[in-house]
Tab-separated table of C-alpha atoms in Angstrom:
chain	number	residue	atom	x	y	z
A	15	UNK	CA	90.465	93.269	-7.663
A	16	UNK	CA	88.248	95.709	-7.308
A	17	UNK	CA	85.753	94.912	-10.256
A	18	UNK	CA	82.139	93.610	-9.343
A	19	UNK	CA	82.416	90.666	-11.985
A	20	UNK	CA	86.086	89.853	-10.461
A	21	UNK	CA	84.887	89.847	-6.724
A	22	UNK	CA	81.768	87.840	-7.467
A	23	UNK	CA	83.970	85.108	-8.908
A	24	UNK	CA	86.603	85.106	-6.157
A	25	UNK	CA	83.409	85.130	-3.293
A	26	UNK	CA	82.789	82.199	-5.488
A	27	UNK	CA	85.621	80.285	-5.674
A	28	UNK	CA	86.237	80.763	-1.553
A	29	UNK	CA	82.522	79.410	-0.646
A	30	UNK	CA	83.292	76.085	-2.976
A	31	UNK	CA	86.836	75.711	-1.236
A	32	UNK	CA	85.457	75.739	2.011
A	33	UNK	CA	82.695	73.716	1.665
A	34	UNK	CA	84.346	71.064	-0.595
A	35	UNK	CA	88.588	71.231	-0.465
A	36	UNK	CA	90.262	71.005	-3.852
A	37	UNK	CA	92.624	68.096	-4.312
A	38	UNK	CA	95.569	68.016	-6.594
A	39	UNK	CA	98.234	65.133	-6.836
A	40	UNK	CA	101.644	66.367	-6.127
A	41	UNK	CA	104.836	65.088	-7.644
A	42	UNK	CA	108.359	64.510	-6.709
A	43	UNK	CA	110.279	65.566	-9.768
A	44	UNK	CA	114.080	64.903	-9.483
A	45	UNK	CA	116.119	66.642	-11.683
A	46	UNK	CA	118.887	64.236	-13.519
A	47	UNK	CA	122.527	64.536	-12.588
A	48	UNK	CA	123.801	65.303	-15.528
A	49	UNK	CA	122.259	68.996	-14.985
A	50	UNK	CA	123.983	69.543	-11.554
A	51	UNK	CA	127.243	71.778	-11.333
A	52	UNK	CA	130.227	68.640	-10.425
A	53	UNK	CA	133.708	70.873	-9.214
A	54	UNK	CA	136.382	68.227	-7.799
A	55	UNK	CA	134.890	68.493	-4.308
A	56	UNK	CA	131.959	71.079	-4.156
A	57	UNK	CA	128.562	70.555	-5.023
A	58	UNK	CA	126.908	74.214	-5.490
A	59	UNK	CA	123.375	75.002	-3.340
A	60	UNK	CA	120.740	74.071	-5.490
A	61	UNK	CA	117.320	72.101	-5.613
A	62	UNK	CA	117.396	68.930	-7.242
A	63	UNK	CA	114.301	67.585	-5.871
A	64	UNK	CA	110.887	69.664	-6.464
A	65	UNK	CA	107.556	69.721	-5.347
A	66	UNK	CA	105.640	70.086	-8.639
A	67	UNK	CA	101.332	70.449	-9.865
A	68	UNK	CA	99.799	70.805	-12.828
A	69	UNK	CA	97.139	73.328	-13.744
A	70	UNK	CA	96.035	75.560	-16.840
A	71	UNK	CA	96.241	78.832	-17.270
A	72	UNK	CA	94.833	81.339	-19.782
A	73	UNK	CA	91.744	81.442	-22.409
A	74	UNK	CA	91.544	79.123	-24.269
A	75	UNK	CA	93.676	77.385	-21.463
A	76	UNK	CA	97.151	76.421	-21.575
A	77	UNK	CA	98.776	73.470	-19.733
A	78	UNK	CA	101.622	74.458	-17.039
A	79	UNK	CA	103.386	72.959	-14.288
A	80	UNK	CA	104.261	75.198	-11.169
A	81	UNK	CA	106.852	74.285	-7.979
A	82	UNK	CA	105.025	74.841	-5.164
A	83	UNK	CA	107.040	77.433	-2.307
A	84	UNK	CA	105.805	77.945	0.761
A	85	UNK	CA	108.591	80.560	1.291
A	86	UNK	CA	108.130	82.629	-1.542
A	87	UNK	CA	105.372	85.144	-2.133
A	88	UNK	CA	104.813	86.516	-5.764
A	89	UNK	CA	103.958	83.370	-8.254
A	90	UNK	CA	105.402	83.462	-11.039
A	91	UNK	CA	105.633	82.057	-15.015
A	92	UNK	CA	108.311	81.845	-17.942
A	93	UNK	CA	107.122	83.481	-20.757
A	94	UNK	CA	107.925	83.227	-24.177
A	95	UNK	CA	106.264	84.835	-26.906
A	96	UNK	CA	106.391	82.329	-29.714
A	97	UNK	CA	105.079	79.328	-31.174
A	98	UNK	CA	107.243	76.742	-29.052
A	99	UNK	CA	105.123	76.925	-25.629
A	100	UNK	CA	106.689	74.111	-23.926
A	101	UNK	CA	107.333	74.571	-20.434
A	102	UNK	CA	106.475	78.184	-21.273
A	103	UNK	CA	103.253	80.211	-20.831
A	104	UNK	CA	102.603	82.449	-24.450
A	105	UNK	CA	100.771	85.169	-23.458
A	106	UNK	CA	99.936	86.346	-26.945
A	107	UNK	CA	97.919	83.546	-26.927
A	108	UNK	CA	95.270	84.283	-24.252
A	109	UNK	CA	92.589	86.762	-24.458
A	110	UNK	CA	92.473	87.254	-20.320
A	111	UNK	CA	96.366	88.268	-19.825
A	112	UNK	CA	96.998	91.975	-19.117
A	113	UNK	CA	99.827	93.325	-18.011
A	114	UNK	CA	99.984	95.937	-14.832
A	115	UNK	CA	101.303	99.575	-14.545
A	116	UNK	CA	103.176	101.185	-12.367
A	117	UNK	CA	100.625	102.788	-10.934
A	118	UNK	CA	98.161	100.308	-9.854
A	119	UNK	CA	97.829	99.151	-6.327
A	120	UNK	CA	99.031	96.090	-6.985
A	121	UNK	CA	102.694	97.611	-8.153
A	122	UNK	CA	102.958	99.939	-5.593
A	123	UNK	CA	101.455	98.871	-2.088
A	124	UNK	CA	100.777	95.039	-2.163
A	125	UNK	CA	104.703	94.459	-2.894
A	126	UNK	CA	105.818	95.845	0.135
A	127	UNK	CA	107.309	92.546	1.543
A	128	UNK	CA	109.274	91.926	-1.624
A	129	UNK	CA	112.691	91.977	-0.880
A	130	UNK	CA	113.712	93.993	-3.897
A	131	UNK	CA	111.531	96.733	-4.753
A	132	UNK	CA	109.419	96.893	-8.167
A	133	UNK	CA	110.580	99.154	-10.720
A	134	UNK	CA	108.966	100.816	-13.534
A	135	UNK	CA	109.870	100.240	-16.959
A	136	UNK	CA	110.101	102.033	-20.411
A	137	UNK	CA	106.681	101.461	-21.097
A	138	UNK	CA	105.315	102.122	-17.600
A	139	UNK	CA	104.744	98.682	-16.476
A	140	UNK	CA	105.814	97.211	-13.137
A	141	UNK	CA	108.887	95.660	-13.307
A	142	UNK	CA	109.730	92.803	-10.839
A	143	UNK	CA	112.965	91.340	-9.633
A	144	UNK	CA	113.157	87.977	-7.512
A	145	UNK	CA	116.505	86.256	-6.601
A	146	UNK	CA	116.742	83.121	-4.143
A	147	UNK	CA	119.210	81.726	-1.739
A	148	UNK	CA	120.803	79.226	-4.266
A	149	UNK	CA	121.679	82.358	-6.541
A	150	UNK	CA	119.232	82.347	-8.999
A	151	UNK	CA	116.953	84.681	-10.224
A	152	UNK	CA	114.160	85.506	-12.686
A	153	UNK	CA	113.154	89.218	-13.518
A	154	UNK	CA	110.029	90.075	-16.003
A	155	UNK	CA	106.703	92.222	-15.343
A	156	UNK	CA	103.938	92.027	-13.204
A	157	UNK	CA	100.695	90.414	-14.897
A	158	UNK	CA	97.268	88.995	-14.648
A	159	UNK	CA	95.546	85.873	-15.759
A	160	UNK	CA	93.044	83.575	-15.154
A	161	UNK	CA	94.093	79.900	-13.125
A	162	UNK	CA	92.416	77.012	-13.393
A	163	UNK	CA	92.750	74.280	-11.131
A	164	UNK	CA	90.413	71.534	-10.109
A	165	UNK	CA	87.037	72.479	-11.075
A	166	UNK	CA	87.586	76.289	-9.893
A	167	UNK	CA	88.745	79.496	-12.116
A	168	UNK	CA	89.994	82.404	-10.714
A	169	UNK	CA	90.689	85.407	-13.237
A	170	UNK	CA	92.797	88.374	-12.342
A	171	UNK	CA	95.146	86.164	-10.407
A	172	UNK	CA	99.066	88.707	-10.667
A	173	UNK	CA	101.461	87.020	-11.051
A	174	UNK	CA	105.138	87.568	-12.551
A	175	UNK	CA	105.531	87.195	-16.221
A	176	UNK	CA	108.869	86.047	-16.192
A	177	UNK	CA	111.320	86.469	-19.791
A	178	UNK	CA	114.778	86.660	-18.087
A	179	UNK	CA	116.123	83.944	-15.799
A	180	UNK	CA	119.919	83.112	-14.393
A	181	UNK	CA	120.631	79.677	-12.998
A	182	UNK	CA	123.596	77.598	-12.436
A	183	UNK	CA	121.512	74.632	-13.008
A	184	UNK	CA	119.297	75.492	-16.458
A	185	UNK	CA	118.114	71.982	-17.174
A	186	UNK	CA	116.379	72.168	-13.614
A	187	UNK	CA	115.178	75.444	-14.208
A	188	UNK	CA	113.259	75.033	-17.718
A	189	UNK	CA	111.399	71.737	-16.736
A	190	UNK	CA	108.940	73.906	-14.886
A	191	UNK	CA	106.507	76.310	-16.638
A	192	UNK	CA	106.992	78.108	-13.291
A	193	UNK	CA	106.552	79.186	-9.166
A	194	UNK	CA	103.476	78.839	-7.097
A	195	UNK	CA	104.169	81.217	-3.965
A	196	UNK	CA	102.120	80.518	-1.368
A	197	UNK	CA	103.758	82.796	2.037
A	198	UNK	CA	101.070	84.997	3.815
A	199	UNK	CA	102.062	87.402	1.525
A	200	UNK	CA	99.392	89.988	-0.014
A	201	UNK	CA	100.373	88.121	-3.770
A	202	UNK	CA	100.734	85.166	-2.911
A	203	UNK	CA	98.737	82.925	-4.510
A	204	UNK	CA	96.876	81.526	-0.957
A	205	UNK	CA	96.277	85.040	-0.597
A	206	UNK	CA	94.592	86.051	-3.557
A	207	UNK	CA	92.086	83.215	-3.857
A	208	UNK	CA	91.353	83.595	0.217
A	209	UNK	CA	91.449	79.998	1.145
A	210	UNK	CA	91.596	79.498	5.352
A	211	UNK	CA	93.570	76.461	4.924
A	212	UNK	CA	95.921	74.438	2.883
A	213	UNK	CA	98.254	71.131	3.141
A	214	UNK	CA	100.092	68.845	1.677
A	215	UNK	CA	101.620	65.426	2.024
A	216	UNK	CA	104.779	64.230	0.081
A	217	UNK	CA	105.600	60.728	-0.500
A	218	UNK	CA	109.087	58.945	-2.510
A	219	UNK	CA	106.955	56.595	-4.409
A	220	UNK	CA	104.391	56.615	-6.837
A	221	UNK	CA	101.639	58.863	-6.517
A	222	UNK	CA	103.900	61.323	-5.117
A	223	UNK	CA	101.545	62.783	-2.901
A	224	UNK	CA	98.669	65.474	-2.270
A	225	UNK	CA	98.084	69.369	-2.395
A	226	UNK	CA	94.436	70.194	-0.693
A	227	UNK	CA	93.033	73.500	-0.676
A	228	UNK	CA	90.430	73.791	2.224
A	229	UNK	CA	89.412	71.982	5.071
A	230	UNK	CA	91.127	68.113	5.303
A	231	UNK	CA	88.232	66.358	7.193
A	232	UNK	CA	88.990	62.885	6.898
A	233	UNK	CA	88.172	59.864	9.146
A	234	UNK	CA	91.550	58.532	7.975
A	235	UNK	CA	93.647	61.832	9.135
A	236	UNK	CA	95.186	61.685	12.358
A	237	UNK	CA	94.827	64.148	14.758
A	238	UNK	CA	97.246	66.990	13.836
A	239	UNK	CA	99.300	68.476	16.554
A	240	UNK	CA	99.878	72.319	15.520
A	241	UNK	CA	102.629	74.963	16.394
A	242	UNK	CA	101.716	78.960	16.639
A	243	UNK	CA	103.019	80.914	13.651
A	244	UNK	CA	105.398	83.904	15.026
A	245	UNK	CA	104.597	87.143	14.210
A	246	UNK	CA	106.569	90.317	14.662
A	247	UNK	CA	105.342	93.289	13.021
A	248	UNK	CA	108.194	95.514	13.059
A	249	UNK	CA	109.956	95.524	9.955
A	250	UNK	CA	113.375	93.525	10.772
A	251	UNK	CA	116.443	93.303	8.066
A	252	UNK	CA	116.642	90.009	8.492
A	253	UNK	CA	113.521	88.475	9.444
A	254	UNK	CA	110.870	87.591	7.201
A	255	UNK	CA	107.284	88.741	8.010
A	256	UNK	CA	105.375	86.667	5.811
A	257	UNK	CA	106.916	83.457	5.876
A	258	UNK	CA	105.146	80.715	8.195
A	259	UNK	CA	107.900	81.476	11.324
A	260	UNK	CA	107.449	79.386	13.865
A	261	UNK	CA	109.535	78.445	16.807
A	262	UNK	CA	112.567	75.787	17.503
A	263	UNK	CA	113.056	75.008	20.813
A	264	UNK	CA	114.861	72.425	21.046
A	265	UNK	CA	116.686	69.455	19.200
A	266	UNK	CA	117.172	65.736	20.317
A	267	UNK	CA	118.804	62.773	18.634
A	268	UNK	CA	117.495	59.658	20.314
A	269	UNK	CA	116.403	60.615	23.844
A	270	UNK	CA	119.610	62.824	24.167
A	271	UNK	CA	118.875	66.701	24.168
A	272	UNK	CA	121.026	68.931	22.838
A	273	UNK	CA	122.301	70.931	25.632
A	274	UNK	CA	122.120	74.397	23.787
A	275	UNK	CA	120.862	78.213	25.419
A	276	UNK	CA	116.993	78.518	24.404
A	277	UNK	CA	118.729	82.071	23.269
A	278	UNK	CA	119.829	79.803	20.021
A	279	UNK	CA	116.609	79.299	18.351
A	280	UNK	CA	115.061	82.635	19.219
A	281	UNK	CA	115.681	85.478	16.520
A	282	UNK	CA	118.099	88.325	17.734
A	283	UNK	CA	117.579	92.514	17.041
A	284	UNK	CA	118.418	92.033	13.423
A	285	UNK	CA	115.522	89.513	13.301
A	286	UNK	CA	118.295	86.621	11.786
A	287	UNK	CA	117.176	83.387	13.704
A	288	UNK	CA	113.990	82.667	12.788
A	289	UNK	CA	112.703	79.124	11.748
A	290	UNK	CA	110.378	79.023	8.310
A	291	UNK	CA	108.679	75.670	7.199
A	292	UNK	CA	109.560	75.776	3.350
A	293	UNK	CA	108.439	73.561	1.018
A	294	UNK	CA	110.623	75.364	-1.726
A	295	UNK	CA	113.526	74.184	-0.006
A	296	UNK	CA	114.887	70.554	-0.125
A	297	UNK	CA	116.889	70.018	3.003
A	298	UNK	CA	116.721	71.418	6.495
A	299	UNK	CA	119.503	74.436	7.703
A	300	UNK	CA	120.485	75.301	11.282
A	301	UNK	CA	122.343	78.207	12.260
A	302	UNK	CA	125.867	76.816	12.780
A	303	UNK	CA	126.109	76.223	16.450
A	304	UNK	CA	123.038	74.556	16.970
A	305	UNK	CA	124.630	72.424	13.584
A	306	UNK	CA	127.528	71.759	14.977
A	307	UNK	CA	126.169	70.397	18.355
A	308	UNK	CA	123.550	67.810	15.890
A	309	UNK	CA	126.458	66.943	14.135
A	310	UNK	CA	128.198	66.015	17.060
A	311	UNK	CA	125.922	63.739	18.493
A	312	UNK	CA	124.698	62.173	15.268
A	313	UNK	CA	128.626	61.087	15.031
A	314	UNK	CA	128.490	60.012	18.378
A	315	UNK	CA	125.496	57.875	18.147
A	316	UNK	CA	126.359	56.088	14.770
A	317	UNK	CA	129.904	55.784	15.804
A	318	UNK	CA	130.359	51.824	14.790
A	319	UNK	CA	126.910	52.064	12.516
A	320	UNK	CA	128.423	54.547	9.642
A	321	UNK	CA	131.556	54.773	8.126
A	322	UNK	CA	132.529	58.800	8.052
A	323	UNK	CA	134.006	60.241	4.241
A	324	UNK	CA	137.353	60.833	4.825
A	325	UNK	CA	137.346	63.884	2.858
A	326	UNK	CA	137.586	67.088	4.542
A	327	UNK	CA	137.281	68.910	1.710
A	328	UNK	CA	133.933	67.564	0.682
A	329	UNK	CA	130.992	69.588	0.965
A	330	UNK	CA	127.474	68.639	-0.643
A	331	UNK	CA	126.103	71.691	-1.994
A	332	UNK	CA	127.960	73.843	-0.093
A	333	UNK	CA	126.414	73.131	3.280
A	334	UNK	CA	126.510	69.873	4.101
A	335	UNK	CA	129.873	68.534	5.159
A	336	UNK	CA	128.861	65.761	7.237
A	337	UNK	CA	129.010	62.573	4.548
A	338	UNK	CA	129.504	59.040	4.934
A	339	UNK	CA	130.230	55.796	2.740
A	340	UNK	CA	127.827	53.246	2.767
A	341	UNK	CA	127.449	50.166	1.065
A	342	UNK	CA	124.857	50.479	-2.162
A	343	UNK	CA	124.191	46.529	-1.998
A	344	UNK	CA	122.955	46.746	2.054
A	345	UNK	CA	119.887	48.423	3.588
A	346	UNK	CA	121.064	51.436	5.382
A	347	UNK	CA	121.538	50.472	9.487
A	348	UNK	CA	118.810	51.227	11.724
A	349	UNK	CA	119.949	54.783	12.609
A	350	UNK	CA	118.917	57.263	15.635
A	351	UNK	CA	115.907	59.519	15.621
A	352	UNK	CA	116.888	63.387	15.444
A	353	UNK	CA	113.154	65.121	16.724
A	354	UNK	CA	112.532	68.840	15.700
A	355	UNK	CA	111.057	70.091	19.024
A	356	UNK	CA	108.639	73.272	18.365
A	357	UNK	CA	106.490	74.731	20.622
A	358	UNK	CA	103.516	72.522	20.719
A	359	UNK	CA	104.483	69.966	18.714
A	360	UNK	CA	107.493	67.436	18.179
A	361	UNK	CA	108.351	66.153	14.466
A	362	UNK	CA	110.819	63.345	14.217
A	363	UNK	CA	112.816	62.920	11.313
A	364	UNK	CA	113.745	59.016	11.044
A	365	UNK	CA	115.866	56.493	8.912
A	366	UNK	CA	116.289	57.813	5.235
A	367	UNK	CA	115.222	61.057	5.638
A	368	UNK	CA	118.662	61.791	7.759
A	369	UNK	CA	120.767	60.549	4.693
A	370	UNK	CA	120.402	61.481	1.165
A	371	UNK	CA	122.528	59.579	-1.499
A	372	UNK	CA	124.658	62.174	-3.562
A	373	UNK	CA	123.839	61.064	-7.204
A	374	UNK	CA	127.289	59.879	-9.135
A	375	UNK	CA	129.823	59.890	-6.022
A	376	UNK	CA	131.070	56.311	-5.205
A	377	UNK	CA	133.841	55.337	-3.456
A	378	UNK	CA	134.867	51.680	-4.277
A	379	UNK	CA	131.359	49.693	-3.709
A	380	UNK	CA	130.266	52.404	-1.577
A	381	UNK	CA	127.645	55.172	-2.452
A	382	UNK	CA	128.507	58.857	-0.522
A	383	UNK	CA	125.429	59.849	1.740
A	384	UNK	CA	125.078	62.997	3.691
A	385	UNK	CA	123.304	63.886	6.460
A	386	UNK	CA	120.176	65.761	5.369
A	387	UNK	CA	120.681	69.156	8.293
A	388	UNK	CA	123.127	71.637	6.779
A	389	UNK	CA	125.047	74.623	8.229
A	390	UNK	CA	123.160	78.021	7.258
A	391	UNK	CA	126.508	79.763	8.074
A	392	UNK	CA	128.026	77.846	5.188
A	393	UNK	CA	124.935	79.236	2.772
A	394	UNK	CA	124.873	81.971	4.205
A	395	UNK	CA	121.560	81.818	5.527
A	396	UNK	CA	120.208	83.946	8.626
A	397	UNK	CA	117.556	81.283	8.955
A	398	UNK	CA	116.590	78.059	10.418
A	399	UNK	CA	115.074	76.609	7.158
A	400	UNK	CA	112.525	73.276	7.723
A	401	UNK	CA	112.843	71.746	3.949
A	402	UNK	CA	110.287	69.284	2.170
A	403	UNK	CA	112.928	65.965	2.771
A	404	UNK	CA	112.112	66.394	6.199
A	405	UNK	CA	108.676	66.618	5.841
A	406	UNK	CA	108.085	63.495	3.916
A	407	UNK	CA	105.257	61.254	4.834
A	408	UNK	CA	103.980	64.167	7.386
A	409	UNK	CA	100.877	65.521	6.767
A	410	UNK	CA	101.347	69.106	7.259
A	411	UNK	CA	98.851	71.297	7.271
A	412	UNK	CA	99.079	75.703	6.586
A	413	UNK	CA	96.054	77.032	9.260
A	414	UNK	CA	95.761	81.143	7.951
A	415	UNK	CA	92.727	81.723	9.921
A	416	UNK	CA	94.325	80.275	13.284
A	417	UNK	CA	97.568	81.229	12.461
A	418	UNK	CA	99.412	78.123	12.652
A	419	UNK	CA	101.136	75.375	11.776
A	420	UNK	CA	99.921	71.453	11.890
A	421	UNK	CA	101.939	67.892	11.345
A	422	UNK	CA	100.826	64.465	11.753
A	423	UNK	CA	102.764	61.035	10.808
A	424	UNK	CA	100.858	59.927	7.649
A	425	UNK	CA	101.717	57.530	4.872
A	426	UNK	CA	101.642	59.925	1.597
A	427	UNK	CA	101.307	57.506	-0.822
A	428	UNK	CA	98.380	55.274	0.532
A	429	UNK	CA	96.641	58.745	0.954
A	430	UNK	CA	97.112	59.867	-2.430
A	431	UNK	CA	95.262	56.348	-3.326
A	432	UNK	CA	92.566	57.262	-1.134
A	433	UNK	CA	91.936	60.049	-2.690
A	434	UNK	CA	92.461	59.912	-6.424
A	435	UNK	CA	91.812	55.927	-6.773
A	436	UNK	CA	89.472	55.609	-4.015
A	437	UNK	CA	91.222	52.874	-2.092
């Protein structure tokens, strides 16, 4: 980073971005069934639905597509050094990869918020190690390369240059060429190219929806309500620093509020019980008190409306054991609201995005849907967890400078036309 050329390009790249934002469309790619882990009863944590974009990377370029994760920092690529490139990045191929030592800055003092230290290798290269709450994990060596997205290039971009991956789901995990993190960390990839804001709205249908680097000034947007970011600067064991943390206060289903301490949603001494607004994640995770109390009213208010599994032993991926049978050849019934209260600002999760169909469980004519909040205890998480299902057709918007957090109601998929067909 510290090369004239390099900084010149970057100071380049930041004066287009906030002058005139860069839009990408941004997919919904669903991972089939047939890839998912099926034991009699248990369906294993995982992420069959991801946010996906498309950009090149490389000279002369090469085509990739990246999951973007708002709760991850270091971005990173599976590599494979051989003719058969696809859904991998070559790097023999490129004349702008390098690969970074041990000793650089980047290797020793900009991956202080990685959970697992760097290590150096054989050859005196940094060696990286990420793992994730559904148990994967992906290990290779910290790199550079130019990415191109948009009309902008931005060369020197590190990133992890990935040649070892576990999964328990490896059909899901080769369809993408790789990671976009995009935390407040010092590599991820919002930090690196210095943009002062970023969003992104996410739609079912077809075009999935938008990613915008920059400034969203559009007559159409409506006013976006924002919630502070949370910062706490001493390190914590289980807090995150450079997630976007913000603050739960409060649940309600319908107008009834959950009658829960305010001590619930604020992290303890250990720093477990904060609240991070992750797009990497599908579904939304409560510690389990706060759960249970949801839960609990949810089945009180659609007592008569939905017909409760009878299963007890039934748990969708591990975390979600609140399931019900409905009837594939009706609309769903008109269900109850459940509203996220955060300081500032309420978002209110309504109609399908409380249930999510599990894909190949039937019961007679009925399909199995669960409720879309899981139990972090079950995980375990130490986290309240805001996933993308919730955030569907919300226009949610990441403010660095200001440090916070924006949402407005917004239909995704007539603002994708807008902007890429000009509707």
């Amino acid at each position: 980073m510290a090369f004239p050329l390099l900084l010149l390009l970057l100071q380049s790249f930041i004066s287009y971005s906030t002058t005139k934002p860069i839009i990408l469309p941004l997919k919904n790619q669903k991972i089939p069934s047939m890839s998912l882990p099926k034991p009699p009863n248990k369906l294993f944590f995982h992420h069959n639905i991801s946010l996906t974009f498309s950009l090149s990377i490389g000279t002369p370029p090469q085509n990739i597509t990246m999951v973007i994760d708002t709760g991850s920092e270091l971005s990173w690529l599976h590599c494979k050094k051989s003719p058969n490139t696809q859904n991998f990045f070559n790097p023999l191929l490129s004349s702008s990869y390098s690969l970074i030592p041990c000793s650089s800055q980047s290797c020793q003092t900009q991956t202080r918020d990685f959970p697992i230290p760097p290590s150096c290798d054989s050859a005196k290269l940094c060696h990286v190690i990420l793992a994730y709450a559904d148990e994967s994990s992906t290990e290779g060596n910290l790199a550079s390369e130019t990415f191109r997205f948009g009309d902008s290039a931005v060369p020197g971009t590190v990133f992890g240059c990935m040649d070892t991956s576990f999964s328990s789901t490896p059909l899901e995990d080769s369809k993408n060429t790789g990671l976009m993190g995009m935390n407040r960390g010092a590599l991820s990839f919002v930090s690196q190219i210095g943009v002062s804001k970023f969003s992104y709205c996410i739609s079912d249908s077809d075009p999935g929806g938008v990613l915008l680097f920059g400034d969203a000034n559009f007559t159409w947007l409506r006013p976006l309500n924002y919630t502070p970011l949370i910062q706490i600067s001493l390190p914590l064991p289980y807090f995150d620093r450079v997630a976007y943390s913000v603050q739960l206060e409060g649940i309600r289903v319908s107008d009834k509020l959950l009658q829960l301490p305010k001590s619930f949603f604020v992290p303890d001494h250990t720093g477990a019980g904060q609240t991070m607004v992750d797009s990497g994640t599908q579904f939304t995770f409560l510690l389990g008190p706060v759960y249970t109390a949801l839960k609990n009213e949810f089945l009180n208010q659609t007592k008569g409306i939905l017909k409760v599994l009878d299963e007890p032993n039934f748990v969708f991926q591990g975390a979600f054991d609140l399931c019900f049978r409905v009837n594939v050849s009706e609309p769903i019934p008109a269900l109850p609201t459940v509203v996220l209260m955060f300081r500032g600002v309420e978002v209110s999760i309504l109609g399908g995005r409380l249930l999510y169909r599990v894909a190949g469980e039937e019961r007679g004519g009925d399909g199995v849907y669960c409720f879309t909040f899981g139990n972090s205890d079950l995980v375990p998480l130490e986290a309240y967890i805001i996933g993308h299902h919730q955030q569907h057709d919300m226009w949610v918007e990441y403010d660095l400078k200001n440090s916070r957090v924006g949402f407005a109601p917004m239909r995704c998929d007539l603002a994708a036309k807008r902007l890429f067909f000009r509707v």
